[in-house]
Amino acid sequence: MMARYIISIIFIAFFSAFPINAQKRTVEEVKKSIGDLSADLKAFKSAQTKLKPALTNEATKDLAETWWIAARIEFGIYDKNRVNKSVGNTFDVKEMGKALVNGFDYCQKALKLDSVLETNRDGSPKIDKITQKQKIKTKFSKDIWNKMIGYVVDYAAAGADLYKAKEMENAYKLWGIYYDLVQTPQHVVKHKVDPDSVIGEMRYFQAMAATQIKKLPEAHSLFVQSRGLGIVKKGAFDHDINVLHILGDTASMVKVAREAYKLYGHQDVQYMRIMINDCISRGDMKEAEVMLDQAILMDSLNANYFTIKGHIIESQSSIMEASPFYLRAVELAPEVYQTNFDAGRCFYLEALQYIQDNPKKSSSKLIKEVNPVFDRAKNYLEKAIQINHNSVDTRSILRDIYYRLNDGEKLDKLERGL
């Protein structure tokens, strides 16, 4: 009876260990298959499928070699595609990019598992005499690092190919890996580090990819880094400003606009507009006015500047002093609602002010003197209502003007929304 019990235990132990041994054998088989010189793309893909269960199996998922083999498979898939590309055969750009990303990720996992703390026979930490830190024993780490560093240029090139293919997620990852690798001591020692401008270009394009996949805070950070590395093309500012506008980060947007203005203010008014709006929002009208004067000198045909200048002067002084700026704005932009509204409002308020300042004049005389002014106001405001039919402010002023000019027909049409 006891013998049968012992035999049963042995059988249970044997069959329980069978799946574990099977997975380990699978890893060895895959390792051998990818080491075969005749291995082609099909063989690497077959190895990829065969190894997949080992990446999650309890017996093999915590072994550095499992992930190191998985990484070599991915790099093999990339290499076979690259050869096909070079000789004009069919290749898959997206598959190549994904293989590089996976290869790097698997190498990172292998490195972590390959670092084993050394101990003495009694279990105590084995200390390095020079560093005074516990020694670390590795088996594959040197080969893993050499493999990753060997693909530095490929990460940059594959990122560009994926960007063209609109595969932004992996393009973003590949350029990030490129940047991380060129900063490592292993790369600095073995290879000449790329100039800042080259690294900066990668950072810039990575920022563009980040924008496409809605990683906006990351995109802003990358644009800042690219400019710090010497990429001061106009797009490095403009795209960053757009990102910050979406994020609602006004303070950073103004900061970037100030940087851009120093280089490109003479060819693009948006930077000055952002800075002026910031001054106005902070209530610093004097600084805004100084900036506007500079802006007008640079771009004397920009109606927006004259409109804003008019608003500032009107808020600080009077409508009469603001009038020349409103009139210049409507001359420059006659088909814009705001310029017509401001010009019409200006003449309307001028007429009302004249009536208020002359209380002793007879009604007939006042009407004769102010009606031409109301007529001028009406012309601009009618143009404004044509451009923006739903403007409540314009309708309100026109209603009063028609009443004063005794124009019942137009007043009726206005009330009926015609």
CSV table of N, CA, C and O in Angstrom, one decimal, residues 21-22 45 55 67 71 109 121 126 150 163 174 200 205 265 280-281 288-289 299 303 333 339 348 381 386:
chain,number,residue,atom,x,y,z
A,21,ASN,N,9.3,21.8,-17.7
A,21,ASN,CA,10.4,21.3,-18.5
A,21,ASN,C,10.1,21.6,-20.0
A,21,ASN,O,11.0,21.9,-20.8
A,22,ALA,N,8.8,21.4,-20.4
A,22,ALA,CA,8.4,21.6,-21.8
A,22,ALA,C,8.7,23.1,-22.2
A,22,ALA,O,9.2,23.3,-23.3
A,45,LYS,N,9.6,34.7,-37.6
A,45,LYS,CA,8.2,34.9,-37.2
A,45,LYS,C,7.6,33.6,-36.6
A,45,LYS,O,6.9,33.7,-35.6
A,55,LEU,N,6.9,33.7,-22.5
A,55,LEU,CA,7.0,35.1,-21.9
A,55,LEU,C,6.0,35.3,-20.7
A,55,LEU,O,6.2,36.2,-19.9
A,67,TRP,N,13.9,36.6,-22.3
A,67,TRP,CA,13.6,37.9,-22.9
A,67,TRP,C,14.7,38.3,-23.8
A,67,TRP,O,14.5,39.0,-24.8
A,71,ALA,N,14.1,39.3,-27.7
A,71,ALA,CA,14.7,40.5,-28.3
A,71,ALA,C,15.4,40.2,-29.6
A,71,ALA,O,15.3,40.9,-30.6
A,109,LYS,N,13.9,44.4,-20.2
A,109,LYS,CA,13.4,43.4,-19.3
A,109,LYS,C,14.5,42.4,-19.0
A,109,LYS,O,14.7,42.0,-17.9
A,121,ARG,N,29.1,32.5,0.6
A,121,ARG,CA,28.6,31.1,0.9
A,121,ARG,C,27.6,31.2,2.1
A,121,ARG,O,26.7,30.4,2.2
A,126,LYS,N,28.2,40.1,-1.2
A,126,LYS,CA,29.6,40.1,-1.6
A,126,LYS,C,29.9,41.5,-2.0
A,126,LYS,O,29.3,42.1,-3.0
A,150,GLY,N,24.0,48.9,-31.2
A,150,GLY,CA,24.2,48.6,-32.7
A,150,GLY,C,23.1,49.1,-33.6
A,150,GLY,O,23.3,49.2,-34.8
A,163,TYR,N,6.9,57.8,-39.3
A,163,TYR,CA,6.3,59.2,-39.3
A,163,TYR,C,5.7,59.4,-40.7
A,163,TYR,O,4.5,59.9,-40.8
A,174,LEU,N,10.2,55.3,-31.0
A,174,LEU,CA,11.5,55.0,-31.6
A,174,LEU,C,12.4,56.2,-31.4
A,174,LEU,O,13.6,56.1,-31.1
A,200,GLY,N,18.6,67.3,-31.6
A,200,GLY,CA,17.5,68.2,-31.6
A,200,GLY,C,16.5,68.0,-32.6
A,200,GLY,O,15.3,68.1,-32.3
A,205,PHE,N,11.0,66.2,-34.1
A,205,PHE,CA,10.0,65.3,-34.8
A,205,PHE,C,9.3,64.4,-33.8
A,205,PHE,O,8.1,64.1,-34.1
A,265,GLY,N,9.6,88.0,-35.3
A,265,GLY,CA,8.6,89.0,-35.2
A,265,GLY,C,8.4,89.9,-36.4
A,265,GLY,O,7.3,90.4,-36.6
A,280,ILE,N,-3.0,93.2,-22.0
A,280,ILE,CA,-4.4,93.7,-21.8
A,280,ILE,C,-5.1,92.8,-20.7
A,280,ILE,O,-5.8,93.4,-19.8
A,281,SER,N,-4.9,91.5,-20.7
A,281,SER,CA,-5.5,90.7,-19.7
A,281,SER,C,-5.0,90.9,-18.3
A,281,SER,O,-5.7,90.8,-17.3
A,288,ALA,N,1.1,97.5,-23.2
A,288,ALA,CA,0.4,97.0,-24.4
A,288,ALA,C,0.5,98.1,-25.5
A,288,ALA,O,0.7,97.8,-26.7
A,289,GLU,N,0.3,99.4,-25.1
A,289,GLU,CA,0.4,100.5,-26.1
A,289,GLU,C,1.8,100.6,-26.7
A,289,GLU,O,1.9,100.9,-27.9
A,299,ASP,N,4.3,96.5,-39.0
A,299,ASP,CA,3.3,96.1,-39.9
A,299,ASP,C,2.2,97.1,-39.9
A,299,ASP,O,1.2,97.0,-39.3
A,303,ALA,N,-4.8,95.7,-39.7
A,303,ALA,CA,-6.0,96.3,-39.1
A,303,ALA,C,-6.2,96.0,-37.6
A,303,ALA,O,-6.7,96.8,-36.8
A,333,ALA,N,-9.4,97.0,-43.5
A,333,ALA,CA,-10.2,95.8,-43.5
A,333,ALA,C,-11.6,96.1,-43.6
A,333,ALA,O,-12.4,96.0,-42.6
A,339,THR,N,-14.2,96.0,-37.5
A,339,THR,CA,-13.8,97.3,-38.0
A,339,THR,C,-15.0,98.2,-38.3
A,339,THR,O,-15.0,99.4,-38.0
A,348,TYR,N,-21.6,107.2,-33.9
A,348,TYR,CA,-22.8,107.3,-33.2
A,348,TYR,C,-22.6,108.0,-31.8
A,348,TYR,O,-23.3,108.8,-31.4
A,381,LEU,N,-22.5,100.7,-39.7
A,381,LEU,CA,-23.2,99.7,-38.9
A,381,LEU,C,-24.1,98.8,-39.8
A,381,LEU,O,-24.3,97.6,-39.5
A,386,GLN,N,-24.7,93.3,-42.0
A,386,GLN,CA,-24.6,92.3,-43.1
A,386,GLN,C,-23.6,91.2,-42.9
A,386,GLN,O,-23.8,90.1,-43.2
